[in-house]
Short mmCIF file of C-alpha atoms and ligand atoms in Angstrom, two decimals:
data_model
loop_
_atom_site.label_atom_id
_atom_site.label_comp_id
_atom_site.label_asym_id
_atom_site.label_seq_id
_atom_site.Cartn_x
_atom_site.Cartn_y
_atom_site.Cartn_z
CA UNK X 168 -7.40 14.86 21.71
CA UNK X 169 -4.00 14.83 19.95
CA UNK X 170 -2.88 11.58 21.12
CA UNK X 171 0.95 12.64 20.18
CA UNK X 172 1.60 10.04 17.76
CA UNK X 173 1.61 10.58 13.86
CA UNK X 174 -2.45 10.40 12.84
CA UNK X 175 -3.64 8.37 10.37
CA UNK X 176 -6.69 10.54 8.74
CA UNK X 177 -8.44 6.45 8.72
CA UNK X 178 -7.39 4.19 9.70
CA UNK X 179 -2.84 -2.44 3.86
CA UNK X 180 3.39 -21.22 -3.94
CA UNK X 181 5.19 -23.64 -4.04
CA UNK X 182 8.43 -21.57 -5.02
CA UNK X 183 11.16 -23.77 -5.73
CA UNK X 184 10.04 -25.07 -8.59
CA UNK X 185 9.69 -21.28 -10.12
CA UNK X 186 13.23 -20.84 -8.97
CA UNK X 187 14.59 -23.04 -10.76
CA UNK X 188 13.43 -21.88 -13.51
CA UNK X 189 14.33 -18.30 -12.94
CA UNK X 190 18.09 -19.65 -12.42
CA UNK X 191 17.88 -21.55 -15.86
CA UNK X 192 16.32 -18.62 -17.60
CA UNK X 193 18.64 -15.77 -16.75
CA UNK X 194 22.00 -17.38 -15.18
CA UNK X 195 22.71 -18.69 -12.13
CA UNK X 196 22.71 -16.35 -9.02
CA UNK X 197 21.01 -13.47 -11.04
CA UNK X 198 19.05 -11.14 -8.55
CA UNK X 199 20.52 -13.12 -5.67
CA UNK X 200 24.04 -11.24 -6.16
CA UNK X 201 23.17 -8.13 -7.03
CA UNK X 202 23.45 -6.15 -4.41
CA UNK X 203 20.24 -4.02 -4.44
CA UNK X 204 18.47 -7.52 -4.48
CA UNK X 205 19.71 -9.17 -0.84
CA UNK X 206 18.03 -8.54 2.09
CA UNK X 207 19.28 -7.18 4.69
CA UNK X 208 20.93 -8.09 8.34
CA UNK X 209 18.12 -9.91 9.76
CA UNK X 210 17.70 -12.01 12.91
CA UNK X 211 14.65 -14.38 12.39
CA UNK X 212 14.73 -17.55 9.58
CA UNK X 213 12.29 -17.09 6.62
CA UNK X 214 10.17 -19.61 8.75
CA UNK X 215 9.57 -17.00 11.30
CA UNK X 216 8.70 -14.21 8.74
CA UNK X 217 6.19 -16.78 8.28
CA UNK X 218 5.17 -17.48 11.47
CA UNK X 219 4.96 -13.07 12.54
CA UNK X 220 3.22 -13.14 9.83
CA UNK X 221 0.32 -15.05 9.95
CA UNK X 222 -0.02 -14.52 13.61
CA UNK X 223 -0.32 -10.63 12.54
CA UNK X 224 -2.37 -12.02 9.55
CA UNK X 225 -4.83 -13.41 11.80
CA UNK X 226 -5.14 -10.41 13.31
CA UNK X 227 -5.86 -8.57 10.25
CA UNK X 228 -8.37 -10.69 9.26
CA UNK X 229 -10.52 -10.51 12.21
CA UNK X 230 -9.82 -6.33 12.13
CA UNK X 231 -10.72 -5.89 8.70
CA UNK X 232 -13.67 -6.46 6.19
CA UNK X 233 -12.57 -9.36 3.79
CA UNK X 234 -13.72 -8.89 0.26
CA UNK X 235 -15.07 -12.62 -0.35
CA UNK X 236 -15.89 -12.79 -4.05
CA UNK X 237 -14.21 -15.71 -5.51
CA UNK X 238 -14.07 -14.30 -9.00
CA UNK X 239 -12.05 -11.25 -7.77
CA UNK X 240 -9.95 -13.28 -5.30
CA UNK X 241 -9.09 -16.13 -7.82
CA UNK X 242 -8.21 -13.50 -10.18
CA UNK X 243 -5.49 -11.47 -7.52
CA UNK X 244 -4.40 -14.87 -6.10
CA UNK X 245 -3.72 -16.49 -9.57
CA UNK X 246 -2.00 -12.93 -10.51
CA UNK X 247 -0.31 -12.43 -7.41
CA UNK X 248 1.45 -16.04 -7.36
CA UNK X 249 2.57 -15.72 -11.41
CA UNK X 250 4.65 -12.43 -10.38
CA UNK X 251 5.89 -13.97 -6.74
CA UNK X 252 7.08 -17.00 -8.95
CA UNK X 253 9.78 -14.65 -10.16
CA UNK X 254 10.67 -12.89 -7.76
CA UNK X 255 14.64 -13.00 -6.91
CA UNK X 256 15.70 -14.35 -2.78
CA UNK X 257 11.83 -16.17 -3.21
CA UNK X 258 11.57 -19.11 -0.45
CA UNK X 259 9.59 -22.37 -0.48
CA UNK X 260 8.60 -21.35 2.66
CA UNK X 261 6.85 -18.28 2.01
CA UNK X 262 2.95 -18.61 1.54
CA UNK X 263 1.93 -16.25 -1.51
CA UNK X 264 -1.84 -15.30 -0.33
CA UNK X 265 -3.20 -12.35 -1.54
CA UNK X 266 -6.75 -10.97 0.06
CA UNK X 267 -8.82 -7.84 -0.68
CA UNK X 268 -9.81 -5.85 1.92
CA UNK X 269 -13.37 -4.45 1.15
CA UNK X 270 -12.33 -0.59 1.40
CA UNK X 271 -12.77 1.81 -1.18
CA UNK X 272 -9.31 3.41 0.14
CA UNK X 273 -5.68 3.19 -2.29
CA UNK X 274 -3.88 0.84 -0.18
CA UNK X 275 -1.99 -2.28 -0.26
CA UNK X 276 0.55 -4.07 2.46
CA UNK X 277 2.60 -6.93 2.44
CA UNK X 278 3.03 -8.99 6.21
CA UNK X 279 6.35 -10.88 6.42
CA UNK X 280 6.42 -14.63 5.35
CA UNK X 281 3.77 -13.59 1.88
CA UNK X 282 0.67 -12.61 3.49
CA UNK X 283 0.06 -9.42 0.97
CA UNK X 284 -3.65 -7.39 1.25
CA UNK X 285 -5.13 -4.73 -1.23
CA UNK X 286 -7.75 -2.40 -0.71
CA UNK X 287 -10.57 -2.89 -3.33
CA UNK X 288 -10.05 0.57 -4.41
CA UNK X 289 -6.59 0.03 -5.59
CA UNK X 290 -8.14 -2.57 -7.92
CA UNK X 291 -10.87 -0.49 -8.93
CA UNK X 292 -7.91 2.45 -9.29
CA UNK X 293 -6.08 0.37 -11.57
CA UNK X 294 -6.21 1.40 -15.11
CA UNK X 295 -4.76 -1.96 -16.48
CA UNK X 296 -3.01 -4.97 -15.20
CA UNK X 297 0.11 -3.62 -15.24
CA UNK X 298 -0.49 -1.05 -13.02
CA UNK X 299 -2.08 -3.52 -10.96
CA UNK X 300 0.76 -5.77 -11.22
CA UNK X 301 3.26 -3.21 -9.99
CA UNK X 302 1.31 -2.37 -6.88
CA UNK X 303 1.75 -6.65 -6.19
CA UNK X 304 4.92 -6.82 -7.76
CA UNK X 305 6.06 -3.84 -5.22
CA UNK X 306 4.26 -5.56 -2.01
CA UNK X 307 6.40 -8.78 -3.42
CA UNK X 308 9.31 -7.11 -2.99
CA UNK X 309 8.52 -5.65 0.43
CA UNK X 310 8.13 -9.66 1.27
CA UNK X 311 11.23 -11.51 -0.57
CA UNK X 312 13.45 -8.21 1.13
CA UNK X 313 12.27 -9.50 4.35
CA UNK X 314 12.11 -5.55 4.94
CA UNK X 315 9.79 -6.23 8.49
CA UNK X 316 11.65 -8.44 9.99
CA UNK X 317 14.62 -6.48 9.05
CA UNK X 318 13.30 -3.84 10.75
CA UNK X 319 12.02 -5.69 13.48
CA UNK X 320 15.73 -7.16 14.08
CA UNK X 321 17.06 -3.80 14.10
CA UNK X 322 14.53 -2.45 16.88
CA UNK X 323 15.12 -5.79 18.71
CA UNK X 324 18.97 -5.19 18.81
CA UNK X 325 18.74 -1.79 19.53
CA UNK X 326 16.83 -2.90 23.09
CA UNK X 327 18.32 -6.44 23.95
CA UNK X 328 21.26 -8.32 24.18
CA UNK X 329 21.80 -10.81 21.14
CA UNK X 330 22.22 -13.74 23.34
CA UNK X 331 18.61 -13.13 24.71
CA UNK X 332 17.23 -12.63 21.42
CA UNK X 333 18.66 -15.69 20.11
CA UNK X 334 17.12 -17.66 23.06
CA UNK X 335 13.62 -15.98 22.60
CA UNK X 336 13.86 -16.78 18.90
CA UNK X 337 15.26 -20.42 19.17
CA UNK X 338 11.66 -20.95 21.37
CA UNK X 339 8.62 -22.79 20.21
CA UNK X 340 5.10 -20.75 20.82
CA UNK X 341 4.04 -17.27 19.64
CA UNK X 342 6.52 -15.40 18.11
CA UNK X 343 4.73 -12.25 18.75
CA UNK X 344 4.25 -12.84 22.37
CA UNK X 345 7.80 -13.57 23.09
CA UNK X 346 8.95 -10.45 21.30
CA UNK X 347 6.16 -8.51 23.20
CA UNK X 348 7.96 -9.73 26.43
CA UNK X 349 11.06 -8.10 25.33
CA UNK X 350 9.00 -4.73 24.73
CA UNK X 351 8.84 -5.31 20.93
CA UNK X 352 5.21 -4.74 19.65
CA UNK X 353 4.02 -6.33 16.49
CA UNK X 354 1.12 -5.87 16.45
CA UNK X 355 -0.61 -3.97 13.45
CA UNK X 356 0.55 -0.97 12.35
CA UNK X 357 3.80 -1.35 14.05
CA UNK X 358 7.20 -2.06 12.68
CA UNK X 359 6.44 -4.81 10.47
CA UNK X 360 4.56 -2.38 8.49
CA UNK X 361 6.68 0.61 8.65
CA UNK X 362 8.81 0.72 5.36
CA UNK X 363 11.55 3.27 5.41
CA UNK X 364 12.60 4.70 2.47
CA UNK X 365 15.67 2.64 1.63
CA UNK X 366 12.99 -0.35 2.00
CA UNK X 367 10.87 1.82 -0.43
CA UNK X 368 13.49 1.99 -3.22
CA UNK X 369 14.59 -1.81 -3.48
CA UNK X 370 10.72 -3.18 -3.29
CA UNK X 371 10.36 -0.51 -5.95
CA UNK X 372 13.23 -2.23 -7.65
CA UNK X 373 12.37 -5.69 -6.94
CA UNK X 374 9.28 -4.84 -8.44
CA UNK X 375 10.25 -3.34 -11.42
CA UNK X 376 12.48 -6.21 -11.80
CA UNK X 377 9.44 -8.99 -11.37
CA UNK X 378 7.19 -6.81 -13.87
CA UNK X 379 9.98 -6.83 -16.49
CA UNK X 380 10.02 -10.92 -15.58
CA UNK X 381 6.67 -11.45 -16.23
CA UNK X 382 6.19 -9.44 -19.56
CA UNK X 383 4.70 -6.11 -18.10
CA UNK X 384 6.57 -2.72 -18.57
CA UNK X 385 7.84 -1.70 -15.44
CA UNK X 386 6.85 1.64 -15.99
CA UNK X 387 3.63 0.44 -15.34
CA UNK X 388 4.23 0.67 -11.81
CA UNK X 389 5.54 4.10 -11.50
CA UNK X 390 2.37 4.89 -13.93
CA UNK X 391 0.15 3.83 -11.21
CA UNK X 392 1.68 5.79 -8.01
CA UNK X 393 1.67 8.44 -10.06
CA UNK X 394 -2.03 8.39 -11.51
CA UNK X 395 -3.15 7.41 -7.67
CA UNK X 396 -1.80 10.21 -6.39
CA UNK X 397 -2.75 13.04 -8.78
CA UNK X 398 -6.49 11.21 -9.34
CA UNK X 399 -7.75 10.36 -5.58
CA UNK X 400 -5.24 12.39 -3.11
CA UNK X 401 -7.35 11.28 -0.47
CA UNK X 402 -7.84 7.89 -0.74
CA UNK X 403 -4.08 7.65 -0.82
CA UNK X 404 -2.97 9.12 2.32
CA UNK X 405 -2.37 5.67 3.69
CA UNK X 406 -0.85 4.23 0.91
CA UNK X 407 2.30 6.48 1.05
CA UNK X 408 2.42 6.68 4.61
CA UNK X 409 2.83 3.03 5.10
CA UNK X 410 5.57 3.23 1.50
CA UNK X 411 6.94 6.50 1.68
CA UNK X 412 7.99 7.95 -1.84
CA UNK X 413 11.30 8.04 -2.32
CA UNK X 414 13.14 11.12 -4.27
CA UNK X 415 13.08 10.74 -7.54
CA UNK X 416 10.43 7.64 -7.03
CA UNK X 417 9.36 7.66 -11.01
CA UNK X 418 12.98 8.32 -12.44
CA UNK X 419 14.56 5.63 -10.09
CA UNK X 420 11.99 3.03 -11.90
CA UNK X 421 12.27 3.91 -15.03
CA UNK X 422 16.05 3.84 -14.67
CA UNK X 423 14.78 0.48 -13.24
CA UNK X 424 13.33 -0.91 -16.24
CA UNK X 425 15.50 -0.05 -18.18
CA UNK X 426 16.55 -3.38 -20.61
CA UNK X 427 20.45 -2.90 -20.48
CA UNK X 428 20.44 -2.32 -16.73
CA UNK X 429 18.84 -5.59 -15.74
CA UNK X 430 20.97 -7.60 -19.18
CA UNK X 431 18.39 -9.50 -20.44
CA UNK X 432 17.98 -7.70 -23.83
CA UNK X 433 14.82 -6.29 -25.13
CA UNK X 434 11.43 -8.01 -24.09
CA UNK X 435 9.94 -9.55 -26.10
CA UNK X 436 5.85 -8.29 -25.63
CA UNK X 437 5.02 -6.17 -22.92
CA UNK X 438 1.72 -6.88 -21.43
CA UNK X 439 -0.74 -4.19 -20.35
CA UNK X 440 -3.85 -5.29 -20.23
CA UNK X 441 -6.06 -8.58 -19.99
CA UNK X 442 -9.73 -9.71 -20.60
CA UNK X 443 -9.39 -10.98 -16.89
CA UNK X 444 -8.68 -8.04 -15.47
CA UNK X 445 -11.07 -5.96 -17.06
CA UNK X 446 -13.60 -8.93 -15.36
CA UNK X 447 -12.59 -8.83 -12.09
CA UNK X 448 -12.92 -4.55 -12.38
CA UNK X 449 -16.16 -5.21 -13.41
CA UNK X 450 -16.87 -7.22 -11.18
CA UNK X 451 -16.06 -5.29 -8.65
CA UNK X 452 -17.97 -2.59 -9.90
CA UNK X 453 -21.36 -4.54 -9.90
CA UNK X 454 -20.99 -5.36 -6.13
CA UNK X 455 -22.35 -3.13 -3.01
CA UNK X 456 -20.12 -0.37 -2.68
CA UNK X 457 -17.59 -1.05 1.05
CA UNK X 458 -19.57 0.17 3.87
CA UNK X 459 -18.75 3.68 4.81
CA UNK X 460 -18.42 2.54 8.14
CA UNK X 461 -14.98 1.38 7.72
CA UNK X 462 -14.09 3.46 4.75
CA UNK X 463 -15.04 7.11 5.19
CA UNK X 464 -12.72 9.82 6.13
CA UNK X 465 -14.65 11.98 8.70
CA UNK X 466 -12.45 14.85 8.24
CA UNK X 467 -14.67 18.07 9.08
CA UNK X 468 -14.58 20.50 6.52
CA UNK X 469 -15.35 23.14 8.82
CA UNK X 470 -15.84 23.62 12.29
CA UNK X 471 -19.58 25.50 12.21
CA UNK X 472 -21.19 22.15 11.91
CA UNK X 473 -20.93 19.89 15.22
CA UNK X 474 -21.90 16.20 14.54
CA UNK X 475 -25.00 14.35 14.64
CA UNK X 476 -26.27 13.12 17.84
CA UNK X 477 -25.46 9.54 18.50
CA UNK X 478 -27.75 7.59 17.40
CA UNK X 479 -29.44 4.85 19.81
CA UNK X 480 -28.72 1.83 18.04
CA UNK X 481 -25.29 0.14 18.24
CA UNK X 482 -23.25 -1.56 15.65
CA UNK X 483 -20.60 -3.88 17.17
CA UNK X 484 -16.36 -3.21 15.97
CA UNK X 485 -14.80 -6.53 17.04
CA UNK X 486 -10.97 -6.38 16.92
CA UNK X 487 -8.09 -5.53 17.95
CA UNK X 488 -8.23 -7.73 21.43
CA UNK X 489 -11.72 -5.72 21.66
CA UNK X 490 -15.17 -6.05 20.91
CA UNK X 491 -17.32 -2.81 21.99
CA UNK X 492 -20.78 -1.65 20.46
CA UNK X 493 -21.11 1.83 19.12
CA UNK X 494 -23.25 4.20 17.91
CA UNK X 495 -24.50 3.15 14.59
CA UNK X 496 -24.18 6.28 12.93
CA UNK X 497 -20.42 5.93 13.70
CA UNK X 498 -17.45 5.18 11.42
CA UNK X 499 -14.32 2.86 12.91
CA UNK X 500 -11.03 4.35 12.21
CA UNK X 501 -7.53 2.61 12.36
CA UNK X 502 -5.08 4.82 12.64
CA UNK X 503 -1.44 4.66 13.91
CA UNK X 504 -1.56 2.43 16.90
CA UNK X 505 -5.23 2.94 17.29
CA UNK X 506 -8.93 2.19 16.38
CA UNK X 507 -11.10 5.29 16.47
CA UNK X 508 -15.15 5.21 16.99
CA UNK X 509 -15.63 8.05 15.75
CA UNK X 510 -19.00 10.09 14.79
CA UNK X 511 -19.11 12.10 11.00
CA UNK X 512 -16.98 14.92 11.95
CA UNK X 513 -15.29 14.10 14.57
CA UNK X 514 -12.06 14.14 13.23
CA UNK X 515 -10.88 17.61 12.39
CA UNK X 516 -8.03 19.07 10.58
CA UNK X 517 -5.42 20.89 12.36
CA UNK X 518 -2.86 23.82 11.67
CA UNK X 519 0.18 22.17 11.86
CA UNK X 520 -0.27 18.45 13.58
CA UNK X 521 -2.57 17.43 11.38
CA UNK X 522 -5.43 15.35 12.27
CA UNK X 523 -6.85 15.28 15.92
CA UNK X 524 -10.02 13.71 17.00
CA UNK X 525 -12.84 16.16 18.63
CA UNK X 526 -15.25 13.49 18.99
CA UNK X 527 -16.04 9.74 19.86
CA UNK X 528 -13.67 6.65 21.86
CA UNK X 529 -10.09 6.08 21.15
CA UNK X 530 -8.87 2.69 21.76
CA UNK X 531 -5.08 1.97 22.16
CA UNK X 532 -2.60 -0.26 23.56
CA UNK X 533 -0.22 0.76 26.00
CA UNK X 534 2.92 -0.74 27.03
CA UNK X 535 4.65 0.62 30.13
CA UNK X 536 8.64 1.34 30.41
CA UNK X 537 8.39 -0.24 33.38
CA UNK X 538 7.19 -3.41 32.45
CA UNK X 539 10.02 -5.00 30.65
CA UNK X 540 11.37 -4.75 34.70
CA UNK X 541 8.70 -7.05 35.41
CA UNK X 542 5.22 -6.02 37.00
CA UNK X 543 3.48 -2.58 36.54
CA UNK X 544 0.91 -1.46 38.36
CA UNK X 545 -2.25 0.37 36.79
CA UNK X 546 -2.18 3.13 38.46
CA UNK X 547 2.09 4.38 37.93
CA UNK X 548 1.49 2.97 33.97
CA UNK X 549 -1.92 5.51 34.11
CA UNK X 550 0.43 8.33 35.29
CA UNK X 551 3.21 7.45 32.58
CA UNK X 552 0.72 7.50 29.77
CA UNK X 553 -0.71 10.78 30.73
CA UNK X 554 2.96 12.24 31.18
CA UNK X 555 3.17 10.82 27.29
CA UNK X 556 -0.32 13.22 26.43
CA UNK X 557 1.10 16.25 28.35
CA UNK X 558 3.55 16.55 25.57
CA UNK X 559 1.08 16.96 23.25
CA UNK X 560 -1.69 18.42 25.36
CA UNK X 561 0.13 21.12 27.58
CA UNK X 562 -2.47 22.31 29.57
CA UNK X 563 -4.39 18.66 30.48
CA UNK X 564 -5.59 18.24 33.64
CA UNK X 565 -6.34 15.83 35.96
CA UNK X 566 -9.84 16.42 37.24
CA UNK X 567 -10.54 13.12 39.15
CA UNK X 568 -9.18 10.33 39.24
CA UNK X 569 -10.95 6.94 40.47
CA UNK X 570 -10.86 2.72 40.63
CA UNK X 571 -13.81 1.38 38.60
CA UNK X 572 -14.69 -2.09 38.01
CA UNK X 573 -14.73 -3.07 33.72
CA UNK X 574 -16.53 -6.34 33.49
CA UNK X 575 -15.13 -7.55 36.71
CA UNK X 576 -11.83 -6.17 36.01
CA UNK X 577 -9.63 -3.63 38.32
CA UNK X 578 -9.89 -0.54 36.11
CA UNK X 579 -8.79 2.86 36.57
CA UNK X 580 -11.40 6.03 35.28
CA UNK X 581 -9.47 8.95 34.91
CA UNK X 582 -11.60 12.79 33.79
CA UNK X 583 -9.18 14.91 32.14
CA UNK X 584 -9.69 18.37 30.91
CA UNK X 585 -7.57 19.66 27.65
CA UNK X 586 -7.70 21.90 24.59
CA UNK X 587 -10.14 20.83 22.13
CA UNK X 588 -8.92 20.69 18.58
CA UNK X 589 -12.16 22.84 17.80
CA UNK X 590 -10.87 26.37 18.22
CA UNK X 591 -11.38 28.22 20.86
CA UNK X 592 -13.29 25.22 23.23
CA UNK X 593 -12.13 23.28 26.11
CA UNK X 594 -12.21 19.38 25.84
CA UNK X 595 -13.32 16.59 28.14
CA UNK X 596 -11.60 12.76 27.88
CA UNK X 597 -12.42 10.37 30.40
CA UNK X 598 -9.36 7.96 30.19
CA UNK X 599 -10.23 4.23 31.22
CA UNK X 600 -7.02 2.14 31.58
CA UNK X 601 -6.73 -1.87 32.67
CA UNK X 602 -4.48 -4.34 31.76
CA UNK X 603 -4.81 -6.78 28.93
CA UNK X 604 -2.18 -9.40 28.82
CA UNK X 605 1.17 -7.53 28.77
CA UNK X 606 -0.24 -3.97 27.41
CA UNK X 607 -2.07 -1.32 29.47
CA UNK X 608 -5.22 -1.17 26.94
CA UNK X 609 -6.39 2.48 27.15
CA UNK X 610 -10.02 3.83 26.37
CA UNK X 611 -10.64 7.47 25.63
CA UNK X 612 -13.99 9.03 25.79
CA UNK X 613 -13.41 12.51 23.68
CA UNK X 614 -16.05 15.68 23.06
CA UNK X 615 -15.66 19.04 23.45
CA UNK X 616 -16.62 20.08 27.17
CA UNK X 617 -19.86 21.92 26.23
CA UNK X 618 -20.96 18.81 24.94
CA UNK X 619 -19.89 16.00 27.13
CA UNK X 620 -22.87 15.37 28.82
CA UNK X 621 -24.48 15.07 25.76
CA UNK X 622 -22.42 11.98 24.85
CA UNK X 623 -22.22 10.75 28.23
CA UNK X 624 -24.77 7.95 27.82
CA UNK X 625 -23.50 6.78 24.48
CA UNK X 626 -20.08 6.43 26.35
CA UNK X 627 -21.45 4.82 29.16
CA UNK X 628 -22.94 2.50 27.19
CA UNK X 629 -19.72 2.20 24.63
CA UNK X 630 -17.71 1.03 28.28
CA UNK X 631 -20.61 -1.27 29.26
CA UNK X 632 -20.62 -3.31 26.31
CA UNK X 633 -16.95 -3.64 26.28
CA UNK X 634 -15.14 -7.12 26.39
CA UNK X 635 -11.49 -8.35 26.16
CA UNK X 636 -10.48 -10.83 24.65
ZN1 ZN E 1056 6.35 -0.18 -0.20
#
């Protein structure tokens, strides 16, 4: 089922006192007037970057597998705050916490307000600390350019009066929820964390600029994008789709770093390595590799091999609003605006799109046009969300369409019929749609049509075990 969206082959201090000294050391206003350094027209107060983003933070936390080795973590936290202490537009407000996410995959994202997570591999990817550095110093930048909310205040404006968003924004409660009731959705993976490319090239600066602060050589973090990408293509898929490369990406930083361009003469040492660094690699190369269940890219080299049989026992994915057992033998996916249980293989390469899943449950939130006019029923928001997979899917079809009860909720089970990915075969998705909160969350059951039955009862069981939080 190509679900029409871009696919994701996997599924990201106390300041003023660091300020103060940055205005002492090089001038007053440095980094805060130049141009390339302000952020831009945004409509929420640093204290709501804060607020988005720990509520998203939360969220991430309970979606993700935390690394929770205090060595490591004191090691990226004591890191991360050193280079966020010099970063220019920095705000007492902002919270500087820096987690690893236990995921052998090359990726690193900053939430609005300083919430900033790394993959363990792009530690373990790191060939010094000033590589690693850059990738913080970067996700810094992403943070003190305010570059989600920006966003966020651009999409807001583009679909709401200012007068209403200043209300919704001047209100105490979830942030989140009152932009959801305006149809913006925060949630992960959405706006917050798309960068654009402009975004792209001033965190790149900012970065560049905090590296040279703190004693590294900026090309450090140009070194690193670059090594990533030619050393572990895979693994970095997600890293430059959620920070596109911009043209010219390595030239732009080293133009960057260059002494005369930022006026504060010739450092003095550059930095490339430490003792601690080297510890927390190794330390991170004596634990238990991530479990493959979250990490591994299921991409099917070819099509001749279907996938294993589900296997009997269930694991349990809990997040994302959700918590539904799968078969063990599974691997959870996050992609787009997704999560994907999805067996080895089941994902499959094609021509053209790209990715498309053959196999497994796809679980998404939908949100209705209709329901910024106020109620939606399940059954029109069903119909509007499979006009939105016709435009993908051209020849889907409605097979049979029926009111089923999920956990004592009004649910609607919907058999469609469509192209399989898998050359050649016809697929079968049985769509299960029922409201949670504001969104339409939407379930699909996907496997070729010669081999539905076979997953029936794993599915069945998948939507039995299903529960909304
Ligand atoms: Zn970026």
């Amino acid at each position: 089922m190509n679900d029409g969206r871009r696919r994701r082959p996997h599924a990201r201090l106390p300041a003023s006192m660091a300020l103060a000294h940055l205005f002492l050391t090089v001038g007053v206003g440095w980094g805060v007037d130049r141009p390339g350094f302000k952020p831009g027209f945004n409509l929420f107060s640093p204290q709501q970057d804060v607020q988005l983003g720990r509520e998203r933070a939360e969220e991430v936390d309970r979606s993700y597998p935390l690394l929770a080795d205090p060595q490591v973590l004191r090691y990226v936290n004591d890191l991360g705050r050193q280079l966020a202490s010099l970063a220019p537009s920095n705000n007492p407000a902002y919270v500087w916490t820096f987690k690893v996410i236990n995921s052998s995959d090359i990726n690193a994202f900053a939430l609005p307000g300083g919430y900033i997570y790394l993959d363990r591999g792009a530690i373990e990817a790191a060939e010094s600390e000033a590589q690693l550095a850059g990738v913080m110093a970067h996700e810094s930048g992403h943070v003190v350019m305010r570059h989600g909310t920006h966003e966020a205040s651009e999409a807001l404006l583009a679909q709401a009066p200012l007068a209403l968003l200043e209300s919704i924004l001047g209100r105490s409660g979830s942030l989140s929820g009152q932009l959801t009731a305006v149809g913006l959705d925060l949630g992960l993976n959405s706006i917050l964390l798309k960068n654009s490319r402009d975004a792209e090239i001033q965190a790149d600066a900012v970065g560049a600029y905090i590296l040279y602060r703190a004693g590294y050589d900026p090309h450090a973090m140009a070194e690193f994008f670059e090594i990533v990408a030619r050393k572990y293509p895979q693994k970095t898929v997600q890293f430059f789709s959620d920070h596109p490369n911009p043209e010219d990406r390595v030239k732009r930083i080293d133009a960057e770093a260059s002494a005369d361009h930022f006026s504060l003469g010739p450092p003095e040492r550059r930095k490339s390595d430490s003792p601690e660094f080297e510890d927390a690699k190794k330390r991170l190369l004596s634990l238990a590799a991530p479990s493959s269940a979250e990490t591994a890219p299921s991409v099917a080299a070819n099509f001749a091999s279907p996938p294993p049989p589900p296997s009997s026992r269930f694991a349990k994915f809990d997040g994302y609003g959700v918590s539904v057992a799968y078969p063990d033998n599974w691997h959870v996916q996050r992609n787009e605006d997704a999560v994907v249980l999805v067996p080895p293989g089941g994902i499959v390469e094609v021509p053209e799109t790209g990715a498309a899943q053959a196999y497994g449950l796809s679980i998404s939130r939908f949100q209705p046009q209709s329901s910024r006019q106020g109620n939606w029923g399940l059954v029109d928001a069903t119909e509007e969300l499979l006009s939105l997979l016709r435009a993908s899917n051209p020849n889907l079809r409605v097979i049979e369409q029926r009111a089923m009860n999920l956990k004592g909720r009004s649910a609607l089970s919907t058999l469609l019929e469509t192209d399989s990915p898998l050359p050649g075969q016809k697929e079968r998705d049985l769509l299960v749609t029922t409201r949670q909160s504001d969104f339409m969350l939407s379930l699909i059951c996907i496997a070729p049509q010669s081999q539905f039955d076979a997953y029936k009862a794993s599915f069945d069981a998948m939507l039995e075990s299903l529960e909304l939080r």
